[in-house]
Amino acid sequence: MKRDRFDPKGLIFEAYRIDGISMAECRTIFLDWALSLPEEMEARRAITALIERHGAERDHPMTQVLREGLEQAQSTGRRGGRAGRARQ
């Protein structure tokens, strides 16, 4: 498996290869994937690319998790930490 900028550790690729993987396991893998993205990589862009690459497997739990992640990445709103406090 060739690693790429959207899936640096190959986590998403490997998740699609695991037979019988659960939604909870996919969410854990997604979190690890999100934390491993380079700072300069926009999560929404990476998720969109991964859905395009793997989205044909619509009933796979990872596809569902990626779609949920895309919805969350597109929603704007509350920011935590210092940035959230600075607006008050």
PDB file of N, CA and C in Angstrom:
ATOM      1  N   MET A   1       0.851  -1.193   0.000  1.00  0.00           N
ATOM      2  CA  MET A   1       0.000   0.000   0.000  1.00  0.00           C
ATOM      3  C   MET A   1       0.877   1.231   0.000  1.00  0.00           C
ATOM      4  N   LYS A   2       0.693   2.060  -0.983  1.00  0.00           N
ATOM      5  CA  LYS A   2       1.417   3.313  -1.072  1.00  0.00           C
ATOM      6  C   LYS A   2       0.756   4.338  -0.146  1.00  0.00           C
ATOM      7  N   ARG A   3       1.544   4.910   0.724  1.00  0.00           N
ATOM      8  CA  ARG A   3       1.021   5.940   1.627  1.00  0.00           C
ATOM      9  C   ARG A   3       0.832   7.236   0.832  1.00  0.00           C
ATOM     10  N   ASP A   4      -0.112   8.017   1.239  1.00  0.00           N
ATOM     11  CA  ASP A   4      -0.336   9.269   0.541  1.00  0.00           C
ATOM     12  C   ASP A   4      -0.615  10.387   1.527  1.00  0.00           C
ATOM     13  N   ARG A   5      -0.757  11.575   1.004  1.00  0.00           N
ATOM     14  CA  ARG A   5      -0.935  12.741   1.880  1.00  0.00           C
ATOM     15  C   ARG A   5      -2.291  12.755   2.577  1.00  0.00           C
ATOM     16  N   PHE A   6      -3.294  12.085   2.031  1.00  0.00           N
ATOM     17  CA  PHE A   6      -4.607  12.064   2.660  1.00  0.00           C
ATOM     18  C   PHE A   6      -4.749  10.954   3.698  1.00  0.00           C
ATOM     19  N   ASP A   7      -3.903   9.958   3.644  1.00  0.00           N
ATOM     20  CA  ASP A   7      -3.942   8.830   4.573  1.00  0.00           C
ATOM     21  C   ASP A   7      -2.493   8.441   4.901  1.00  0.00           C
ATOM     22  N   PRO A   8      -1.779   9.320   5.636  1.00  0.00           N
ATOM     23  CA  PRO A   8      -0.343   9.159   5.838  1.00  0.00           C
ATOM     24  C   PRO A   8       0.079   7.817   6.455  1.00  0.00           C
ATOM     25  N   LYS A   9      -0.703   7.279   7.354  1.00  0.00           N
ATOM     26  CA  LYS A   9      -0.355   6.014   7.999  1.00  0.00           C
ATOM     27  C   LYS A   9      -1.060   4.817   7.352  1.00  0.00           C
ATOM     28  N   GLY A  10      -1.902   5.069   6.370  1.00  0.00           N
ATOM     29  CA  GLY A  10      -2.643   3.994   5.721  1.00  0.00           C
ATOM     30  C   GLY A  10      -3.766   3.445   6.582  1.00  0.00           C
ATOM     31  N   LEU A  11      -4.208   4.201   7.573  1.00  0.00           N
ATOM     32  CA  LEU A  11      -5.231   3.723   8.507  1.00  0.00           C
ATOM     33  C   LEU A  11      -6.581   3.493   7.840  1.00  0.00           C
ATOM     34  N   ILE A  12      -6.985   4.423   7.012  1.00  0.00           N
ATOM     35  CA  ILE A  12      -8.287   4.306   6.358  1.00  0.00           C
ATOM     36  C   ILE A  12      -8.251   3.135   5.373  1.00  0.00           C
ATOM     37  N   PHE A  13      -7.183   3.043   4.614  1.00  0.00           N
ATOM     38  CA  PHE A  13      -7.019   1.929   3.678  1.00  0.00           C
ATOM     39  C   PHE A  13      -7.142   0.592   4.409  1.00  0.00           C
ATOM     40  N   GLU A  14      -6.442   0.453   5.514  1.00  0.00           N
ATOM     41  CA  GLU A  14      -6.456  -0.798   6.272  1.00  0.00           C
ATOM     42  C   GLU A  14      -7.839  -1.076   6.871  1.00  0.00           C
ATOM     43  N   ALA A  15      -8.546  -0.041   7.294  1.00  0.00           N
ATOM     44  CA  ALA A  15      -9.882  -0.226   7.866  1.00  0.00           C
ATOM     45  C   ALA A  15     -10.822  -0.883   6.862  1.00  0.00           C
ATOM     46  N   TYR A  16     -10.692  -0.506   5.597  1.00  0.00           N
ATOM     47  CA  TYR A  16     -11.541  -1.104   4.563  1.00  0.00           C
ATOM     48  C   TYR A  16     -11.177  -2.560   4.286  1.00  0.00           C
ATOM     49  N   ARG A  17     -10.023  -2.983   4.705  1.00  0.00           N
ATOM     50  CA  ARG A  17      -9.594  -4.362   4.467  1.00  0.00           C
ATOM     51  C   ARG A  17      -9.972  -5.302   5.615  1.00  0.00           C
ATOM     52  N   ILE A  18     -10.446  -4.769   6.727  1.00  0.00           N
ATOM     53  CA  ILE A  18     -10.781  -5.587   7.896  1.00  0.00           C
ATOM     54  C   ILE A  18     -12.219  -6.097   7.759  1.00  0.00           C
ATOM     55  N   ASP A  19     -12.356  -7.401   7.660  1.00  0.00           N
ATOM     56  CA  ASP A  19     -13.696  -8.002   7.579  1.00  0.00           C
ATOM     57  C   ASP A  19     -14.406  -7.878   8.915  1.00  0.00           C
ATOM     58  N   GLY A  20     -15.668  -7.492   8.882  1.00  0.00           N
ATOM     59  CA  GLY A  20     -16.481  -7.432  10.081  1.00  0.00           C
ATOM     60  C   GLY A  20     -16.133  -6.305  11.042  1.00  0.00           C
ATOM     61  N   ILE A  21     -15.463  -5.279  10.561  1.00  0.00           N
ATOM     62  CA  ILE A  21     -15.096  -4.154  11.430  1.00  0.00           C
ATOM     63  C   ILE A  21     -16.364  -3.436  11.900  1.00  0.00           C
ATOM     64  N   SER A  22     -16.357  -2.999  13.147  1.00  0.00           N
ATOM     65  CA  SER A  22     -17.537  -2.347  13.720  1.00  0.00           C
ATOM     66  C   SER A  22     -17.465  -0.832  13.552  1.00  0.00           C
ATOM     67  N   MET A  23     -18.588  -0.194  13.744  1.00  0.00           N
ATOM     68  CA  MET A  23     -18.663   1.263  13.689  1.00  0.00           C
ATOM     69  C   MET A  23     -17.758   1.881  14.759  1.00  0.00           C
ATOM     70  N   ALA A  24     -17.767   1.305  15.958  1.00  0.00           N
ATOM     71  CA  ALA A  24     -16.927   1.824  17.048  1.00  0.00           C
ATOM     72  C   ALA A  24     -15.446   1.723  16.686  1.00  0.00           C
ATOM     73  N   GLU A  25     -15.052   0.620  16.086  1.00  0.00           N
ATOM     74  CA  GLU A  25     -13.657   0.464  15.672  1.00  0.00           C
ATOM     75  C   GLU A  25     -13.298   1.479  14.595  1.00  0.00           C
ATOM     76  N   CYS A  26     -14.217   1.725  13.676  1.00  0.00           N
ATOM     77  CA  CYS A  26     -13.986   2.720  12.628  1.00  0.00           C
ATOM     78  C   CYS A  26     -13.848   4.117  13.210  1.00  0.00           C
ATOM     79  N   ARG A  27     -14.634   4.427  14.210  1.00  0.00           N
ATOM     80  CA  ARG A  27     -14.523   5.745  14.846  1.00  0.00           C
ATOM     81  C   ARG A  27     -13.171   5.909  15.534  1.00  0.00           C
ATOM     82  N   THR A  28     -12.690   4.852  16.165  1.00  0.00           N
ATOM     83  CA  THR A  28     -11.380   4.895  16.810  1.00  0.00           C
ATOM     84  C   THR A  28     -10.281   5.098  15.773  1.00  0.00           C
ATOM     85  N   ILE A  29     -10.369   4.380  14.672  1.00  0.00           N
ATOM     86  CA  ILE A  29      -9.396   4.520  13.588  1.00  0.00           C
ATOM     87  C   ILE A  29      -9.462   5.924  13.003  1.00  0.00           C
ATOM     88  N   PHE A  30     -10.673   6.443  12.826  1.00  0.00           N
ATOM     89  CA  PHE A  30     -10.849   7.794  12.281  1.00  0.00           C
ATOM     90  C   PHE A  30     -10.185   8.828  13.190  1.00  0.00           C
ATOM     91  N   LEU A  31     -10.352   8.680  14.486  1.00  0.00           N
ATOM     92  CA  LEU A  31      -9.733   9.623  15.427  1.00  0.00           C
ATOM     93  C   LEU A  31      -8.217   9.566  15.307  1.00  0.00           C
ATOM     94  N   ASP A  32      -7.661   8.375  15.269  1.00  0.00           N
ATOM     95  CA  ASP A  32      -6.210   8.223  15.105  1.00  0.00           C
ATOM     96  C   ASP A  32      -5.766   8.846  13.785  1.00  0.00           C
ATOM     97  N   TRP A  33      -6.530   8.612  12.726  1.00  0.00           N
ATOM     98  CA  TRP A  33      -6.224   9.200  11.419  1.00  0.00           C
ATOM     99  C   TRP A  33      -6.232  10.723  11.500  1.00  0.00           C
ATOM    100  N   ALA A  34      -7.271  11.285  12.107  1.00  0.00           N
ATOM    101  CA  ALA A  34      -7.399  12.745  12.188  1.00  0.00           C
ATOM    102  C   ALA A  34      -6.246  13.359  12.972  1.00  0.00           C
ATOM    103  N   LEU A  35      -5.832  12.699  14.032  1.00  0.00           N
ATOM    104  CA  LEU A  35      -4.723  13.205  14.839  1.00  0.00           C
ATOM    105  C   LEU A  35      -3.388  13.086  14.114  1.00  0.00           C
ATOM    106  N   SER A  36      -3.297  12.211  13.127  1.00  0.00           N
ATOM    107  CA  SER A  36      -2.032  12.017  12.413  1.00  0.00           C
ATOM    108  C   SER A  36      -1.915  12.876  11.150  1.00  0.00           C
ATOM    109  N   LEU A  37      -2.968  13.614  10.817  1.00  0.00           N
ATOM    110  CA  LEU A  37      -2.894  14.483   9.639  1.00  0.00           C
ATOM    111  C   LEU A  37      -1.878  15.591   9.874  1.00  0.00           C
ATOM    112  N   PRO A  38      -1.106  15.934   8.854  1.00  0.00           N
ATOM    113  CA  PRO A  38      -0.184  17.068   8.992  1.00  0.00           C
ATOM    114  C   PRO A  38      -0.977  18.355   9.228  1.00  0.00           C
ATOM    115  N   GLU A  39      -0.379  19.277   9.944  1.00  0.00           N
ATOM    116  CA  GLU A  39      -1.066  20.535  10.276  1.00  0.00           C
ATOM    117  C   GLU A  39      -1.571  21.266   9.043  1.00  0.00           C
ATOM    118  N   GLU A  40      -0.796  21.228   7.970  1.00  0.00           N
ATOM    119  CA  GLU A  40      -1.173  21.985   6.771  1.00  0.00           C
ATOM    120  C   GLU A  40      -2.303  21.343   5.977  1.00  0.00           C
ATOM    121  N   MET A  41      -2.654  20.101   6.304  1.00  0.00           N
ATOM    122  CA  MET A  41      -3.715  19.396   5.583  1.00  0.00           C
ATOM    123  C   MET A  41      -5.080  19.740   6.177  1.00  0.00           C
ATOM    124  N   GLU A  42      -5.952  20.245   5.351  1.00  0.00           N
ATOM    125  CA  GLU A  42      -7.314  20.556   5.771  1.00  0.00           C
ATOM    126  C   GLU A  42      -8.110  19.250   5.845  1.00  0.00           C
ATOM    127  N   ALA A  43      -8.690  18.969   7.000  1.00  0.00           N
ATOM    128  CA  ALA A  43      -9.406  17.704   7.222  1.00  0.00           C
ATOM    129  C   ALA A  43     -10.537  17.511   6.223  1.00  0.00           C
ATOM    130  N   ARG A  44     -11.294  18.551   5.940  1.00  0.00           N
ATOM    131  CA  ARG A  44     -12.418  18.448   4.998  1.00  0.00           C
ATOM    132  C   ARG A  44     -11.931  17.983   3.627  1.00  0.00           C
ATOM    133  N   ARG A  45     -10.822  18.523   3.183  1.00  0.00           N
ATOM    134  CA  ARG A  45     -10.266  18.139   1.875  1.00  0.00           C
ATOM    135  C   ARG A  45      -9.829  16.670   1.882  1.00  0.00           C
ATOM    136  N   ALA A  46      -9.172  16.254   2.949  1.00  0.00           N
ATOM    137  CA  ALA A  46      -8.701  14.874   3.047  1.00  0.00           C
ATOM    138  C   ALA A  46      -9.874  13.900   3.111  1.00  0.00           C
ATOM    139  N   ILE A  47     -10.891  14.226   3.905  1.00  0.00           N
ATOM    140  CA  ILE A  47     -12.060  13.343   4.026  1.00  0.00           C
ATOM    141  C   ILE A  47     -12.771  13.219   2.682  1.00  0.00           C
ATOM    142  N   THR A  48     -12.919  14.329   1.983  1.00  0.00           N
ATOM    143  CA  THR A  48     -13.562  14.304   0.665  1.00  0.00           C
ATOM    144  C   THR A  48     -12.801  13.389  -0.290  1.00  0.00           C
ATOM    145  N   ALA A  49     -11.486  13.495  -0.293  1.00  0.00           N
ATOM    146  CA  ALA A  49     -10.660  12.636  -1.158  1.00  0.00           C
ATOM    147  C   ALA A  49     -10.813  11.168  -0.779  1.00  0.00           C
ATOM    148  N   LEU A  50     -10.873  10.873   0.511  1.00  0.00           N
ATOM    149  CA  LEU A  50     -11.012   9.483   0.949  1.00  0.00           C
ATOM    150  C   LEU A  50     -12.389   8.918   0.612  1.00  0.00           C
ATOM    151  N   ILE A  51     -13.416   9.741   0.706  1.00  0.00           N
ATOM    152  CA  ILE A  51     -14.756   9.291   0.320  1.00  0.00           C
ATOM    153  C   ILE A  51     -14.791   9.001  -1.181  1.00  0.00           C
ATOM    154  N   GLU A  52     -14.159   9.861  -1.973  1.00  0.00           N
ATOM    155  CA  GLU A  52     -14.105   9.626  -3.414  1.00  0.00           C
ATOM    156  C   GLU A  52     -13.366   8.324  -3.719  1.00  0.00           C
ATOM    157  N   ARG A  53     -12.331   8.051  -2.959  1.00  0.00           N
ATOM    158  CA  ARG A  53     -11.519   6.858  -3.188  1.00  0.00           C
ATOM    159  C   ARG A  53     -12.220   5.582  -2.733  1.00  0.00           C
ATOM    160  N   HIS A  54     -12.857   5.625  -1.565  1.00  0.00           N
ATOM    161  CA  HIS A  54     -13.417   4.416  -0.964  1.00  0.00           C
ATOM    162  C   HIS A  54     -14.944   4.407  -0.914  1.00  0.00           C
ATOM    163  N   GLY A  55     -15.585   5.465  -1.350  1.00  0.00           N
ATOM    164  CA  GLY A  55     -17.023   5.623  -1.188  1.00  0.00           C
ATOM    165  C   GLY A  55     -17.902   4.625  -1.908  1.00  0.00           C
ATOM    166  N   ALA A  56     -17.328   3.858  -2.832  1.00  0.00           N
ATOM    167  CA  ALA A  56     -18.127   2.858  -3.534  1.00  0.00           C
ATOM    168  C   ALA A  56     -18.653   1.803  -2.561  1.00  0.00           C
ATOM    169  N   GLU A  57     -17.947   1.637  -1.449  1.00  0.00           N
ATOM    170  CA  GLU A  57     -18.384   0.686  -0.423  1.00  0.00           C
ATOM    171  C   GLU A  57     -19.316   1.420   0.549  1.00  0.00           C
ATOM    172  N   ARG A  58     -20.489   1.756   0.061  1.00  0.00           N
ATOM    173  CA  ARG A  58     -21.436   2.593   0.801  1.00  0.00           C
ATOM    174  C   ARG A  58     -21.896   1.983   2.127  1.00  0.00           C
ATOM    175  N   ASP A  59     -21.985   0.660   2.200  1.00  0.00           N
ATOM    176  CA  ASP A  59     -22.482   0.029   3.418  1.00  0.00           C
ATOM    177  C   ASP A  59     -21.371  -0.263   4.428  1.00  0.00           C
ATOM    178  N   HIS A  60     -20.142   0.102   4.105  1.00  0.00           N
ATOM    179  CA  HIS A  60     -19.031  -0.120   5.025  1.00  0.00           C
ATOM    180  C   HIS A  60     -19.103   0.915   6.153  1.00  0.00           C
ATOM    181  N   PRO A  61     -18.870   0.490   7.398  1.00  0.00           N
ATOM    182  CA  PRO A  61     -18.933   1.438   8.519  1.00  0.00           C
ATOM    183  C   PRO A  61     -17.948   2.600   8.390  1.00  0.00           C
ATOM    184  N   MET A  62     -16.788   2.380   7.775  1.00  0.00           N
ATOM    185  CA  MET A  62     -15.836   3.486   7.637  1.00  0.00           C
ATOM    186  C   MET A  62     -16.369   4.550   6.700  1.00  0.00           C
ATOM    187  N   THR A  63     -17.110   4.157   5.667  1.00  0.00           N
ATOM    188  CA  THR A  63     -17.723   5.143   4.778  1.00  0.00           C
ATOM    189  C   THR A  63     -18.695   6.005   5.561  1.00  0.00           C
ATOM    190  N   GLN A  64     -19.466   5.389   6.438  1.00  0.00           N
ATOM    191  CA  GLN A  64     -20.405   6.143   7.269  1.00  0.00           C
ATOM    192  C   GLN A  64     -19.662   7.096   8.202  1.00  0.00           C
ATOM    193  N   VAL A  65     -18.583   6.629   8.795  1.00  0.00           N
ATOM    194  CA  VAL A  65     -17.797   7.473   9.703  1.00  0.00           C
ATOM    195  C   VAL A  65     -17.178   8.634   8.933  1.00  0.00           C
ATOM    196  N   LEU A  66     -16.666   8.390   7.743  1.00  0.00           N
ATOM    197  CA  LEU A  66     -16.095   9.469   6.938  1.00  0.00           C
ATOM    198  C   LEU A  66     -17.160  10.505   6.586  1.00  0.00           C
ATOM    199  N   ARG A  67     -18.347  10.037   6.231  1.00  0.00           N
ATOM    200  CA  ARG A  67     -19.430  10.982   5.910  1.00  0.00           C
ATOM    201  C   ARG A  67     -19.813  11.821   7.137  1.00  0.00           C
ATOM    202  N   GLU A  68     -19.865  11.189   8.301  1.00  0.00           N
ATOM    203  CA  GLU A  68     -20.132  11.931   9.540  1.00  0.00           C
ATOM    204  C   GLU A  68     -19.026  12.940   9.800  1.00  0.00           C
ATOM    205  N   GLY A  69     -17.792  12.535   9.578  1.00  0.00           N
ATOM    206  CA  GLY A  69     -16.663  13.440   9.766  1.00  0.00           C
ATOM    207  C   GLY A  69     -16.712  14.618   8.823  1.00  0.00           C
ATOM    208  N   LEU A  70     -17.149  14.380   7.599  1.00  0.00           N
ATOM    209  CA  LEU A  70     -17.279  15.470   6.628  1.00  0.00           C
ATOM    210  C   LEU A  70     -18.356  16.450   7.066  1.00  0.00           C
ATOM    211  N   GLU A  71     -19.476  15.936   7.559  1.00  0.00           N
ATOM    212  CA  GLU A  71     -20.539  16.815   8.049  1.00  0.00           C
ATOM    213  C   GLU A  71     -20.042  17.670   9.207  1.00  0.00           C
ATOM    214  N   GLN A  72     -19.292  17.070  10.117  1.00  0.00           N
ATOM    215  CA  GLN A  72     -18.764  17.813  11.264  1.00  0.00           C
ATOM    216  C   GLN A  72     -17.730  18.842  10.815  1.00  0.00           C
ATOM    217  N   ALA A  73     -16.902  18.495   9.839  1.00  0.00           N
ATOM    218  CA  ALA A  73     -15.867  19.415   9.352  1.00  0.00           C
ATOM    219  C   ALA A  73     -16.481  20.609   8.640  1.00  0.00           C
ATOM    220  N   GLN A  74     -17.647  20.410   8.013  1.00  0.00           N
ATOM    221  CA  GLN A  74     -18.290  21.497   7.283  1.00  0.00           C
ATOM    222  C   GLN A  74     -19.053  22.440   8.199  1.00  0.00           C
ATOM    223  N   SER A  75     -19.456  21.939   9.354  1.00  0.00           N
ATOM    224  CA  SER A  75     -20.210  22.808  10.247  1.00  0.00           C
ATOM    225  C   SER A  75     -19.254  23.771  10.939  1.00  0.00           C
ATOM    226  N   THR A  76     -19.662  25.007  10.964  1.00  0.00           N
ATOM    227  CA  THR A  76     -18.858  26.001  11.664  1.00  0.00           C
ATOM    228  C   THR A  76     -19.572  26.341  12.952  1.00  0.00           C
ATOM    229  N   GLY A  77     -18.867  26.904  13.844  1.00  0.00           N
ATOM    230  CA  GLY A  77     -19.506  27.233  15.112  1.00  0.00           C
ATOM    231  C   GLY A  77     -18.485  27.432  16.202  1.00  0.00           C
ATOM    232  N   ARG A  78     -18.757  26.864  17.330  1.00  0.00           N
ATOM    233  CA  ARG A  78     -17.944  27.058  18.516  1.00  0.00           C
ATOM    234  C   ARG A  78     -16.509  26.583  18.301  1.00  0.00           C
ATOM    235  N   ARG A  79     -15.588  27.404  18.765  1.00  0.00           N
ATOM    236  CA  ARG A  79     -14.181  27.031  18.759  1.00  0.00           C
ATOM    237  C   ARG A  79     -13.720  26.949  20.197  1.00  0.00           C
ATOM    238  N   GLY A  80     -12.951  25.951  20.496  1.00  0.00           N
ATOM    239  CA  GLY A  80     -12.472  25.765  21.853  1.00  0.00           C
ATOM    240  C   GLY A  80     -11.153  26.442  22.105  1.00  0.00           C
ATOM    241  N   GLY A  81     -10.677  26.321  23.315  1.00  0.00           N
ATOM    242  CA  GLY A  81      -9.365  26.839  23.688  1.00  0.00           C
ATOM    243  C   GLY A  81      -9.291  28.344  23.635  1.00  0.00           C
ATOM    244  N   ARG A  82      -8.105  28.836  23.403  1.00  0.00           N
ATOM    245  CA  ARG A  82      -7.845  30.266  23.411  1.00  0.00           C
ATOM    246  C   ARG A  82      -8.667  31.000  22.351  1.00  0.00           C
ATOM    247  N   ALA A  83      -8.804  30.411  21.182  1.00  0.00           N
ATOM    248  CA  ALA A  83      -9.557  31.051  20.103  1.00  0.00           C
ATOM    249  C   ALA A  83     -11.009  31.259  20.498  1.00  0.00           C
ATOM    250  N   GLY A  84     -11.580  30.321  21.226  1.00  0.00           N
ATOM    251  CA  GLY A  84     -12.963  30.448  21.667  1.00  0.00           C
ATOM    252  C   GLY A  84     -13.127  31.525  22.731  1.00  0.00           C
ATOM    253  N   ARG A  85     -12.168  31.620  23.602  1.00  0.00           N
ATOM    254  CA  ARG A  85     -12.242  32.629  24.674  1.00  0.00           C
ATOM    255  C   ARG A  85     -11.976  34.020  24.152  1.00  0.00           C
ATOM    256  N   ALA A  86     -11.189  34.177  23.113  1.00  0.00           N
ATOM    257  CA  ALA A  86     -10.818  35.490  22.589  1.00  0.00           C
ATOM    258  C   ALA A  86     -12.024  36.238  22.021  1.00  0.00           C
ATOM    259  N   ARG A  87     -13.047  35.490  21.592  1.00  0.00           N
ATOM    260  CA  ARG A  87     -14.218  36.152  20.996  1.00  0.00           C
ATOM    261  C   ARG A  87     -15.186  36.664  22.037  1.00  0.00           C
ATOM    262  N   GLN A  88     -15.049  36.248  23.261  1.00  0.00           N
ATOM    263  CA  GLN A  88     -16.031  36.648  24.276  1.00  0.00           C
ATOM    264  C   GLN A  88     -15.830  38.052  24.753  1.00  0.00           C
TER     265      GLN A  88
END
